[in-house]
Amino acid sequence: MLEELRAIVGAAHVLQGESLAPLLGDWRGRYHGQALAAVRPDSPAAVAQVVRACARHGAPLVPQGGNTGLCGGATPGDARAIVLLTTRLNRVRDIDTANDTITVEAGCLLKSVQDAAQAAGRLFPLSLAAEGSCTIGGNLATNAGGTQVLRYGNTRDLALGLEVVTPQGEIWHGLRGLRKDNTGYCLRDIYIGSEGTLGIITAATLKLYPQPRAQRTALLALPSLMAAVAVLERARAGFGAGLTAFELMAAITLQAVTHYFPEQRLPFAPDTAPWYALLEFSDSEDEAHAQQRLETVLGAALEAGEAQDAAVAGSVAQSRAFWHLRESIPLAEFRMGKAIKHDIGVPVSRIAAFVETTNAALQAAFPGVRHIIFGHLGDGNLHYNVAPAVGQGEAELLALQPQVYDIVHGSVMAHGGSIAAEHGVGQLKRDLLPRYKDAVEMDLMRRLKAALDPDGLMNPGKVLA
């Protein structure tokens, strides 16, 4: 099989030994797997040939892009597996400004797609902390969210068409730049979010948007979560569709950022408030109009006591500094040590109740644990992480993970939420799904997997056991 793969992609692009080692673990260092080799095809035709070769030899295939996933979805677990790297599938095939679309290959870095759109005078709005290293194929495979879901939706909402290699090594040419196509089942949405378990995405046609004429960013200090929800509601009413981001951060998260990265500065004293929000909106008119709208909304929030203080970015550099604070939270959390992480979705109206009841339940069970809470309040997606109590070791905390999961996920479901909002399922949450999803839904997923990948060679052990 290795000789066949070398003939397809070239000997230099079949990796083993030391070249393979970095591809066998995940970003968090939680999983470490094994594989026979990794291959780097440079075209959809070559991907199809690789898939057919692996199918003939019964070798599992694990697609991998930037390997920035957080649930172990791209970590191989079988010594016979072939890791299929999409990094050489990195071309921008087409930009159609009249249709506001861009067609790119799966191995394109997200930042490269953003830059290509900007060079054409357009905006590709998907934005993640890992945008300099994650790939579009991985974003699609996990239906990544990010900071602008509030305005533009998840990656699924930004995709119009896909090109996919099936488990049988056929190529589905579905790169349609159509916003209306009612010709049967929506195959596109089957593959988006499937984490490489149903086929390998090799290219996509994505939506573009006009560049905003003006943009405003503000960092708010908030007295409570209820106040945060009230400010969000006020911002929705004041900015309408122009509200692009509303990021929530517990005080402990920003204190950790300024502790581990002292070059970063908060515009307030670190103990000003228990909660903070990063608000951003785009305006279709001009700078003066944007400033007036922002002052109206923030002034009303301050007068109503919903916000304790507000700092408005006076320049692009200040706006980037505010965003750098938010994007540094995962890195600061990493420095704090291992935590029990949750990527959950709850209706915005239930966020405050969820946090209050879940915090109380965890403190009753495990006194002193720290609540590292941040995320995308505008779309109800929180990263609700539990860190060790002062003096508690990482191993001691991680031993409690099953009980912590029970409390947090039980509370999520009680508040009408989801245990996987934007990071996917991978292998981290695979065995939890049957507990929290409807039995009919699980059966439909299994039947779909069996129909499209009857030999079970596409990223086995991810999403479904």
PDB file of N, CA and C in Angstrom, residues 181-277:
ATOM      1  N   ASP A 181     -31.122  26.523  -4.469  1.00  0.00           N
ATOM      2  CA  ASP A 181     -30.962  25.292  -5.264  1.00  0.00           C
ATOM      3  C   ASP A 181     -31.808  24.223  -4.591  1.00  0.00           C
ATOM      4  N   ASN A 182     -33.002  24.021  -5.105  1.00  0.00           N
ATOM      5  CA  ASN A 182     -33.977  23.148  -4.449  1.00  0.00           C
ATOM      6  C   ASN A 182     -34.140  21.844  -5.208  1.00  0.00           C
ATOM      7  N   THR A 183     -33.018  21.247  -5.645  1.00  0.00           N
ATOM      8  CA  THR A 183     -33.082  20.056  -6.488  1.00  0.00           C
ATOM      9  C   THR A 183     -32.807  18.779  -5.687  1.00  0.00           C
ATOM     10  N   GLY A 184     -33.504  18.629  -4.583  1.00  0.00           N
ATOM     11  CA  GLY A 184     -33.372  17.389  -3.826  1.00  0.00           C
ATOM     12  C   GLY A 184     -32.681  17.580  -2.487  1.00  0.00           C
ATOM     13  N   TYR A 185     -32.146  16.476  -1.962  1.00  0.00           N
ATOM     14  CA  TYR A 185     -31.506  16.505  -0.650  1.00  0.00           C
ATOM     15  C   TYR A 185     -30.315  17.463  -0.643  1.00  0.00           C
ATOM     16  N   CYS A 186     -30.108  18.140   0.482  1.00  0.00           N
ATOM     17  CA  CYS A 186     -28.984  19.062   0.615  1.00  0.00           C
ATOM     18  C   CYS A 186     -27.758  18.269   1.062  1.00  0.00           C
ATOM     19  N   LEU A 187     -27.035  17.718   0.092  1.00  0.00           N
ATOM     20  CA  LEU A 187     -25.860  16.897   0.407  1.00  0.00           C
ATOM     21  C   LEU A 187     -24.774  17.715   1.100  1.00  0.00           C
ATOM     22  N   ARG A 188     -24.700  18.979   0.763  1.00  0.00           N
ATOM     23  CA  ARG A 188     -23.692  19.852   1.374  1.00  0.00           C
ATOM     24  C   ARG A 188     -23.742  19.775   2.906  1.00  0.00           C
ATOM     25  N   ASP A 189     -24.938  19.857   3.441  1.00  0.00           N
ATOM     26  CA  ASP A 189     -25.067  19.905   4.899  1.00  0.00           C
ATOM     27  C   ASP A 189     -24.827  18.561   5.572  1.00  0.00           C
ATOM     28  N   ILE A 190     -24.829  17.490   4.803  1.00  0.00           N
ATOM     29  CA  ILE A 190     -24.480  16.184   5.367  1.00  0.00           C
ATOM     30  C   ILE A 190     -22.992  16.147   5.721  1.00  0.00           C
ATOM     31  N   TYR A 191     -22.182  16.744   4.862  1.00  0.00           N
ATOM     32  CA  TYR A 191     -20.730  16.673   5.063  1.00  0.00           C
ATOM     33  C   TYR A 191     -20.212  17.740   6.023  1.00  0.00           C
ATOM     34  N   ILE A 192     -20.858  18.905   6.035  1.00  0.00           N
ATOM     35  CA  ILE A 192     -20.425  19.956   6.964  1.00  0.00           C
ATOM     36  C   ILE A 192     -20.765  19.508   8.388  1.00  0.00           C
ATOM     37  N   GLY A 193     -19.767  19.513   9.251  1.00  0.00           N
ATOM     38  CA  GLY A 193     -19.962  19.080  10.626  1.00  0.00           C
ATOM     39  C   GLY A 193     -19.811  17.593  10.849  1.00  0.00           C
ATOM     40  N   SER A 194     -19.479  16.838   9.781  1.00  0.00           N
ATOM     41  CA  SER A 194     -19.378  15.376   9.916  1.00  0.00           C
ATOM     42  C   SER A 194     -17.987  14.933  10.357  1.00  0.00           C
ATOM     43  N   GLU A 195     -17.042  15.865  10.488  1.00  0.00           N
ATOM     44  CA  GLU A 195     -15.694  15.604  11.009  1.00  0.00           C
ATOM     45  C   GLU A 195     -14.944  14.518  10.229  1.00  0.00           C
ATOM     46  N   GLY A 196     -15.162  14.496   8.920  1.00  0.00           N
ATOM     47  CA  GLY A 196     -14.427  13.562   8.070  1.00  0.00           C
ATOM     48  C   GLY A 196     -14.885  12.129   8.181  1.00  0.00           C
ATOM     49  N   THR A 197     -16.020  11.876   8.797  1.00  0.00           N
ATOM     50  CA  THR A 197     -16.503  10.501   8.975  1.00  0.00           C
ATOM     51  C   THR A 197     -17.354  10.019   7.817  1.00  0.00           C
ATOM     52  N   LEU A 198     -17.736  10.919   6.908  1.00  0.00           N
ATOM     53  CA  LEU A 198     -18.589  10.537   5.776  1.00  0.00           C
ATOM     54  C   LEU A 198     -17.916  10.763   4.429  1.00  0.00           C
ATOM     55  N   GLY A 199     -16.845  11.519   4.397  1.00  0.00           N
ATOM     56  CA  GLY A 199     -16.141  11.838   3.164  1.00  0.00           C
ATOM     57  C   GLY A 199     -15.114  12.913   3.452  1.00  0.00           C
ATOM     58  N   ILE A 200     -14.318  13.263   2.454  1.00  0.00           N
ATOM     59  CA  ILE A 200     -13.245  14.237   2.632  1.00  0.00           C
ATOM     60  C   ILE A 200     -13.551  15.474   1.786  1.00  0.00           C
ATOM     61  N   ILE A 201     -13.762  16.596   2.445  1.00  0.00           N
ATOM     62  CA  ILE A 201     -14.007  17.862   1.748  1.00  0.00           C
ATOM     63  C   ILE A 201     -12.692  18.337   1.133  1.00  0.00           C
ATOM     64  N   THR A 202     -12.695  18.603  -0.170  1.00  0.00           N
ATOM     65  CA  THR A 202     -11.471  19.053  -0.848  1.00  0.00           C
ATOM     66  C   THR A 202     -11.551  20.508  -1.308  1.00  0.00           C
ATOM     67  N   ALA A 203     -12.754  21.070  -1.402  1.00  0.00           N
ATOM     68  CA  ALA A 203     -12.894  22.475  -1.791  1.00  0.00           C
ATOM     69  C   ALA A 203     -14.287  22.952  -1.412  1.00  0.00           C
ATOM     70  N   ALA A 204     -14.453  24.280  -1.395  1.00  0.00           N
ATOM     71  CA  ALA A 204     -15.751  24.853  -1.035  1.00  0.00           C
ATOM     72  C   ALA A 204     -15.939  26.188  -1.734  1.00  0.00           C
ATOM     73  N   THR A 205     -17.195  26.483  -2.053  1.00  0.00           N
ATOM     74  CA  THR A 205     -17.582  27.811  -2.512  1.00  0.00           C
ATOM     75  C   THR A 205     -18.273  28.513  -1.350  1.00  0.00           C
ATOM     76  N   LEU A 206     -17.731  29.672  -0.962  1.00  0.00           N
ATOM     77  CA  LEU A 206     -18.133  30.352   0.262  1.00  0.00           C
ATOM     78  C   LEU A 206     -18.686  31.738  -0.034  1.00  0.00           C
ATOM     79  N   LYS A 207     -19.514  32.239   0.867  1.00  0.00           N
ATOM     80  CA  LYS A 207     -20.116  33.563   0.709  1.00  0.00           C
ATOM     81  C   LYS A 207     -19.126  34.668   1.080  1.00  0.00           C
ATOM     82  N   LEU A 208     -19.197  35.753   0.350  1.00  0.00           N
ATOM     83  CA  LEU A 208     -18.488  36.973   0.691  1.00  0.00           C
ATOM     84  C   LEU A 208     -19.493  38.089   0.988  1.00  0.00           C
ATOM     85  N   TYR A 209     -19.012  39.130   1.677  1.00  0.00           N
ATOM     86  CA  TYR A 209     -19.860  40.255   2.060  1.00  0.00           C
ATOM     87  C   TYR A 209     -19.132  41.560   1.767  1.00  0.00           C
ATOM     88  N   PRO A 210     -19.875  42.659   1.663  1.00  0.00           N
ATOM     89  CA  PRO A 210     -19.212  43.964   1.493  1.00  0.00           C
ATOM     90  C   PRO A 210     -18.373  44.295   2.726  1.00  0.00           C
ATOM     91  N   GLN A 211     -17.280  45.000   2.526  1.00  0.00           N
ATOM     92  CA  GLN A 211     -16.500  45.496   3.651  1.00  0.00           C
ATOM     93  C   GLN A 211     -17.301  46.592   4.361  1.00  0.00           C
ATOM     94  N   PRO A 212     -17.325  46.597   5.698  1.00  0.00           N
ATOM     95  CA  PRO A 212     -18.048  47.673   6.398  1.00  0.00           C
ATOM     96  C   PRO A 212     -17.362  49.015   6.173  1.00  0.00           C
ATOM     97  N   ARG A 213     -18.154  50.083   6.131  1.00  0.00           N
ATOM     98  CA  ARG A 213     -17.587  51.418   5.955  1.00  0.00           C
ATOM     99  C   ARG A 213     -16.967  51.939   7.259  1.00  0.00           C
ATOM    100  N   ALA A 214     -17.513  51.485   8.381  1.00  0.00           N
ATOM    101  CA  ALA A 214     -16.995  51.894   9.687  1.00  0.00           C
ATOM    102  C   ALA A 214     -17.238  50.768  10.675  1.00  0.00           C
ATOM    103  N   GLN A 215     -16.396  50.694  11.672  1.00  0.00           N
ATOM    104  CA  GLN A 215     -16.517  49.639  12.672  1.00  0.00           C
ATOM    105  C   GLN A 215     -16.152  50.216  14.032  1.00  0.00           C
ATOM    106  N   ARG A 216     -16.870  49.805  15.061  1.00  0.00           N
ATOM    107  CA  ARG A 216     -16.602  50.275  16.405  1.00  0.00           C
ATOM    108  C   ARG A 216     -16.490  49.086  17.357  1.00  0.00           C
ATOM    109  N   THR A 217     -15.529  49.176  18.280  1.00  0.00           N
ATOM    110  CA  THR A 217     -15.283  48.121  19.255  1.00  0.00           C
ATOM    111  C   THR A 217     -15.276  48.745  20.641  1.00  0.00           C
ATOM    112  N   ALA A 218     -15.931  48.103  21.594  1.00  0.00           N
ATOM    113  CA  ALA A 218     -15.966  48.611  22.961  1.00  0.00           C
ATOM    114  C   ALA A 218     -15.823  47.454  23.937  1.00  0.00           C
ATOM    115  N   LEU A 219     -15.126  47.718  25.032  1.00  0.00           N
ATOM    116  CA  LEU A 219     -14.993  46.752  26.115  1.00  0.00           C
ATOM    117  C   LEU A 219     -15.801  47.276  27.292  1.00  0.00           C
ATOM    118  N   LEU A 220     -16.725  46.451  27.784  1.00  0.00           N
ATOM    119  CA  LEU A 220     -17.658  46.874  28.833  1.00  0.00           C
ATOM    120  C   LEU A 220     -17.395  46.113  30.113  1.00  0.00           C
ATOM    121  N   ALA A 221     -17.492  46.819  31.243  1.00  0.00           N
ATOM    122  CA  ALA A 221     -17.449  46.200  32.567  1.00  0.00           C
ATOM    123  C   ALA A 221     -18.882  46.063  33.062  1.00  0.00           C
ATOM    124  N   LEU A 222     -19.264  44.843  33.474  1.00  0.00           N
ATOM    125  CA  LEU A 222     -20.667  44.532  33.754  1.00  0.00           C
ATOM    126  C   LEU A 222     -20.844  43.991  35.169  1.00  0.00           C
ATOM    127  N   PRO A 223     -21.924  44.385  35.840  1.00  0.00           N
ATOM    128  CA  PRO A 223     -22.124  43.952  37.230  1.00  0.00           C
ATOM    129  C   PRO A 223     -22.634  42.528  37.384  1.00  0.00           C
ATOM    130  N   SER A 224     -23.220  41.950  36.333  1.00  0.00           N
ATOM    131  CA  SER A 224     -23.806  40.608  36.456  1.00  0.00           C
ATOM    132  C   SER A 224     -24.053  40.028  35.082  1.00  0.00           C
ATOM    133  N   LEU A 225     -24.362  38.735  35.068  1.00  0.00           N
ATOM    134  CA  LEU A 225     -24.720  38.099  33.796  1.00  0.00           C
ATOM    135  C   LEU A 225     -26.073  38.589  33.299  1.00  0.00           C
ATOM    136  N   MET A 226     -26.993  38.824  34.203  1.00  0.00           N
ATOM    137  CA  MET A 226     -28.290  39.368  33.784  1.00  0.00           C
ATOM    138  C   MET A 226     -28.091  40.721  33.100  1.00  0.00           C
ATOM    139  N   ALA A 227     -27.170  41.523  33.632  1.00  0.00           N
ATOM    140  CA  ALA A 227     -26.885  42.812  33.010  1.00  0.00           C
ATOM    141  C   ALA A 227     -26.274  42.614  31.633  1.00  0.00           C
ATOM    142  N   ALA A 228     -25.411  41.597  31.490  1.00  0.00           N
ATOM    143  CA  ALA A 228     -24.805  41.319  30.184  1.00  0.00           C
ATOM    144  C   ALA A 228     -25.871  40.997  29.155  1.00  0.00           C
ATOM    145  N   VAL A 229     -26.849  40.181  29.532  1.00  0.00           N
ATOM    146  CA  VAL A 229     -27.932  39.830  28.605  1.00  0.00           C
ATOM    147  C   VAL A 229     -28.764  41.063  28.267  1.00  0.00           C
ATOM    148  N   ALA A 230     -28.961  41.943  29.252  1.00  0.00           N
ATOM    149  CA  ALA A 230     -29.725  43.167  29.005  1.00  0.00           C
ATOM    150  C   ALA A 230     -28.980  44.083  28.030  1.00  0.00           C
ATOM    151  N   VAL A 231     -27.657  44.205  28.183  1.00  0.00           N
ATOM    152  CA  VAL A 231     -26.882  45.032  27.253  1.00  0.00           C
ATOM    153  C   VAL A 231     -26.906  44.427  25.855  1.00  0.00           C
ATOM    154  N   LEU A 232     -26.820  43.096  25.770  1.00  0.00           N
ATOM    155  CA  LEU A 232     -26.909  42.433  24.467  1.00  0.00           C
ATOM    156  C   LEU A 232     -28.236  42.751  23.792  1.00  0.00           C
ATOM    157  N   GLU A 233     -29.316  42.686  24.548  1.00  0.00           N
ATOM    158  CA  GLU A 233     -30.640  42.991  23.987  1.00  0.00           C
ATOM    159  C   GLU A 233     -30.693  44.449  23.524  1.00  0.00           C
ATOM    160  N   ARG A 234     -30.106  45.334  24.318  1.00  0.00           N
ATOM    161  CA  ARG A 234     -30.088  46.754  23.953  1.00  0.00           C
ATOM    162  C   ARG A 234     -29.248  46.971  22.676  1.00  0.00           C
ATOM    163  N   ALA A 235     -28.135  46.260  22.581  1.00  0.00           N
ATOM    164  CA  ALA A 235     -27.281  46.395  21.401  1.00  0.00           C
ATOM    165  C   ALA A 235     -27.967  45.844  20.154  1.00  0.00           C
ATOM    166  N   ARG A 236     -28.669  44.756  20.298  1.00  0.00           N
ATOM    167  CA  ARG A 236     -29.420  44.215  19.150  1.00  0.00           C
ATOM    168  C   ARG A 236     -30.418  45.245  18.631  1.00  0.00           C
ATOM    169  N   ALA A 237     -31.126  45.883  19.561  1.00  0.00           N
ATOM    170  CA  ALA A 237     -32.129  46.872  19.160  1.00  0.00           C
ATOM    171  C   ALA A 237     -31.469  48.097  18.544  1.00  0.00           C
ATOM    172  N   GLY A 238     -30.324  48.510  19.084  1.00  0.00           N
ATOM    173  CA  GLY A 238     -29.682  49.729  18.607  1.00  0.00           C
ATOM    174  C   GLY A 238     -28.886  49.567  17.336  1.00  0.00           C
ATOM    175  N   PHE A 239     -28.283  48.376  17.135  1.00  0.00           N
ATOM    176  CA  PHE A 239     -27.405  48.174  15.977  1.00  0.00           C
ATOM    177  C   PHE A 239     -28.022  47.287  14.907  1.00  0.00           C
ATOM    178  N   GLY A 240     -29.067  46.552  15.246  1.00  0.00           N
ATOM    179  CA  GLY A 240     -29.687  45.654  14.284  1.00  0.00           C
ATOM    180  C   GLY A 240     -28.694  44.632  13.762  1.00  0.00           C
ATOM    181  N   ALA A 241     -28.724  44.399  12.442  1.00  0.00           N
ATOM    182  CA  ALA A 241     -27.825  43.415  11.822  1.00  0.00           C
ATOM    183  C   ALA A 241     -26.370  43.856  11.862  1.00  0.00           C
ATOM    184  N   GLY A 242     -26.125  45.112  12.232  1.00  0.00           N
ATOM    185  CA  GLY A 242     -24.757  45.595  12.301  1.00  0.00           C
ATOM    186  C   GLY A 242     -23.979  45.048  13.484  1.00  0.00           C
ATOM    187  N   LEU A 243     -24.657  44.491  14.490  1.00  0.00           N
ATOM    188  CA  LEU A 243     -23.965  43.917  15.644  1.00  0.00           C
ATOM    189  C   LEU A 243     -23.299  42.618  15.210  1.00  0.00           C
ATOM    190  N   THR A 244     -21.977  42.609  15.209  1.00  0.00           N
ATOM    191  CA  THR A 244     -21.254  41.440  14.692  1.00  0.00           C
ATOM    192  C   THR A 244     -20.682  40.554  15.789  1.00  0.00           C
ATOM    193  N   ALA A 245     -20.431  41.096  16.980  1.00  0.00           N
ATOM    194  CA  ALA A 245     -19.839  40.268  18.032  1.00  0.00           C
ATOM    195  C   ALA A 245     -20.257  40.780  19.398  1.00  0.00           C
ATOM    196  N   PHE A 246     -20.450  39.837  20.318  1.00  0.00           N
ATOM    197  CA  PHE A 246     -20.714  40.173  21.720  1.00  0.00           C
ATOM    198  C   PHE A 246     -20.110  39.046  22.552  1.00  0.00           C
ATOM    199  N   GLU A 247     -18.862  39.260  22.960  1.00  0.00           N
ATOM    200  CA  GLU A 247     -18.085  38.229  23.641  1.00  0.00           C
ATOM    201  C   GLU A 247     -18.106  38.440  25.150  1.00  0.00           C
ATOM    202  N   LEU A 248     -18.438  37.396  25.881  1.00  0.00           N
ATOM    203  CA  LEU A 248     -18.521  37.452  27.338  1.00  0.00           C
ATOM    204  C   LEU A 248     -17.249  36.890  27.958  1.00  0.00           C
ATOM    205  N   MET A 249     -16.761  37.540  29.036  1.00  0.00           N
ATOM    206  CA  MET A 249     -15.548  37.075  29.713  1.00  0.00           C
ATOM    207  C   MET A 249     -15.699  37.284  31.209  1.00  0.00           C
ATOM    208  N   ALA A 250     -15.546  36.215  31.993  1.00  0.00           N
ATOM    209  CA  ALA A 250     -15.506  36.360  33.443  1.00  0.00           C
ATOM    210  C   ALA A 250     -14.225  37.081  33.837  1.00  0.00           C
ATOM    211  N   ALA A 251     -14.260  37.807  34.945  1.00  0.00           N
ATOM    212  CA  ALA A 251     -13.101  38.595  35.366  1.00  0.00           C
ATOM    213  C   ALA A 251     -11.850  37.741  35.491  1.00  0.00           C
ATOM    214  N   ILE A 252     -11.995  36.520  35.986  1.00  0.00           N
ATOM    215  CA  ILE A 252     -10.823  35.661  36.189  1.00  0.00           C
ATOM    216  C   ILE A 252     -10.078  35.401  34.891  1.00  0.00           C
ATOM    217  N   THR A 253     -10.784  35.407  33.752  1.00  0.00           N
ATOM    218  CA  THR A 253     -10.124  35.115  32.477  1.00  0.00           C
ATOM    219  C   THR A 253      -9.211  36.258  32.059  1.00  0.00           C
ATOM    220  N   LEU A 254      -9.679  37.501  32.218  1.00  0.00           N
ATOM    221  CA  LEU A 254      -8.850  38.646  31.837  1.00  0.00           C
ATOM    222  C   LEU A 254      -7.730  38.865  32.852  1.00  0.00           C
ATOM    223  N   GLN A 255      -7.986  38.543  34.106  1.00  0.00           N
ATOM    224  CA  GLN A 255      -6.916  38.619  35.103  1.00  0.00           C
ATOM    225  C   GLN A 255      -5.805  37.636  34.764  1.00  0.00           C
ATOM    226  N   ALA A 256      -6.175  36.464  34.267  1.00  0.00           N
ATOM    227  CA  ALA A 256      -5.167  35.475  33.861  1.00  0.00           C
ATOM    228  C   ALA A 256      -4.373  35.973  32.661  1.00  0.00           C
ATOM    229  N   VAL A 257      -5.048  36.616  31.700  1.00  0.00           N
ATOM    230  CA  VAL A 257      -4.347  37.136  30.522  1.00  0.00           C
ATOM    231  C   VAL A 257      -3.302  38.167  30.937  1.00  0.00           C
ATOM    232  N   THR A 258      -3.691  39.134  31.774  1.00  0.00           N
ATOM    233  CA  THR A 258      -2.744  40.185  32.155  1.00  0.00           C
ATOM    234  C   THR A 258      -1.659  39.652  33.085  1.00  0.00           C
ATOM    235  N   HIS A 259      -1.925  38.548  33.785  1.00  0.00           N
ATOM    236  CA  HIS A 259      -0.905  37.939  34.645  1.00  0.00           C
ATOM    237  C   HIS A 259       0.167  37.233  33.814  1.00  0.00           C
ATOM    238  N   TYR A 260      -0.283  36.419  32.853  1.00  0.00           N
ATOM    239  CA  TYR A 260       0.672  35.637  32.065  1.00  0.00           C
ATOM    240  C   TYR A 260       1.253  36.420  30.892  1.00  0.00           C
ATOM    241  N   PHE A 261       0.543  37.462  30.461  1.00  0.00           N
ATOM    242  CA  PHE A 261       1.028  38.296  29.357  1.00  0.00           C
ATOM    243  C   PHE A 261       0.998  39.757  29.814  1.00  0.00           C
ATOM    244  N   PRO A 262       1.932  40.140  30.675  1.00  0.00           N
ATOM    245  CA  PRO A 262       1.885  41.476  31.289  1.00  0.00           C
ATOM    246  C   PRO A 262       1.992  42.624  30.300  1.00  0.00           C
ATOM    247  N   GLU A 263       2.419  42.353  29.079  1.00  0.00           N
ATOM    248  CA  GLU A 263       2.475  43.418  28.079  1.00  0.00           C
ATOM    249  C   GLU A 263       1.070  43.855  27.646  1.00  0.00           C
ATOM    250  N   GLN A 264       0.063  43.025  27.937  1.00  0.00           N
ATOM    251  CA  GLN A 264      -1.313  43.385  27.625  1.00  0.00           C
ATOM    252  C   GLN A 264      -1.918  44.143  28.810  1.00  0.00           C
ATOM    253  N   ARG A 265      -2.740  45.131  28.498  1.00  0.00           N
ATOM    254  CA  ARG A 265      -3.296  45.984  29.539  1.00  0.00           C
ATOM    255  C   ARG A 265      -4.816  46.069  29.419  1.00  0.00           C
ATOM    256  N   LEU A 266      -5.477  46.017  30.585  1.00  0.00           N
ATOM    257  CA  LEU A 266      -6.909  46.278  30.640  1.00  0.00           C
ATOM    258  C   LEU A 266      -7.139  47.787  30.741  1.00  0.00           C
ATOM    259  N   PRO A 267      -8.182  48.307  30.112  1.00  0.00           N
ATOM    260  CA  PRO A 267      -8.470  49.737  30.253  1.00  0.00           C
ATOM    261  C   PRO A 267      -9.112  50.078  31.598  1.00  0.00           C
ATOM    262  N   PHE A 268      -9.404  49.054  32.415  1.00  0.00           N
ATOM    263  CA  PHE A 268      -9.965  49.258  33.746  1.00  0.00           C
ATOM    264  C   PHE A 268      -9.042  48.604  34.766  1.00  0.00           C
ATOM    265  N   ALA A 269      -9.284  48.890  36.048  1.00  0.00           N
ATOM    266  CA  ALA A 269      -8.639  48.112  37.101  1.00  0.00           C
ATOM    267  C   ALA A 269      -9.143  46.678  37.004  1.00  0.00           C
ATOM    268  N   PRO A 270      -8.284  45.682  37.272  1.00  0.00           N
ATOM    269  CA  PRO A 270      -8.673  44.285  37.046  1.00  0.00           C
ATOM    270  C   PRO A 270      -9.839  43.795  37.901  1.00  0.00           C
ATOM    271  N   ASP A 271     -10.147  44.536  38.972  1.00  0.00           N
ATOM    272  CA  ASP A 271     -11.272  44.110  39.827  1.00  0.00           C
ATOM    273  C   ASP A 271     -12.472  45.036  39.678  1.00  0.00           C
ATOM    274  N   THR A 272     -12.553  45.721  38.549  1.00  0.00           N
ATOM    275  CA  THR A 272     -13.662  46.662  38.322  1.00  0.00           C
ATOM    276  C   THR A 272     -15.011  45.973  38.373  1.00  0.00           C
ATOM    277  N   ALA A 273     -15.111  44.785  37.766  1.00  0.00           N
ATOM    278  CA  ALA A 273     -16.412  44.117  37.649  1.00  0.00           C
ATOM    279  C   ALA A 273     -16.214  42.611  37.581  1.00  0.00           C
ATOM    280  N   PRO A 274     -17.268  41.837  37.887  1.00  0.00           N
ATOM    281  CA  PRO A 274     -17.153  40.378  37.789  1.00  0.00           C
ATOM    282  C   PRO A 274     -17.243  39.860  36.365  1.00  0.00           C
ATOM    283  N   TRP A 275     -17.773  40.681  35.440  1.00  0.00           N
ATOM    284  CA  TRP A 275     -17.963  40.239  34.054  1.00  0.00           C
ATOM    285  C   TRP A 275     -17.574  41.365  33.109  1.00  0.00           C
ATOM    286  N   TYR A 276     -17.137  40.952  31.925  1.00  0.00           N
ATOM    287  CA  TYR A 276     -16.791  41.910  30.874  1.00  0.00           C
ATOM    288  C   TYR A 276     -17.389  41.419  29.556  1.00  0.00           C
ATOM    289  N   ALA A 277     -17.621  42.368  28.657  1.00  0.00           N
ATOM    290  CA  ALA A 277     -18.093  42.004  27.317  1.00  0.00           C
ATOM    291  C   ALA A 277     -17.338  42.814  26.283  1.00  0.00           C
TER     292      ALA A 277
END
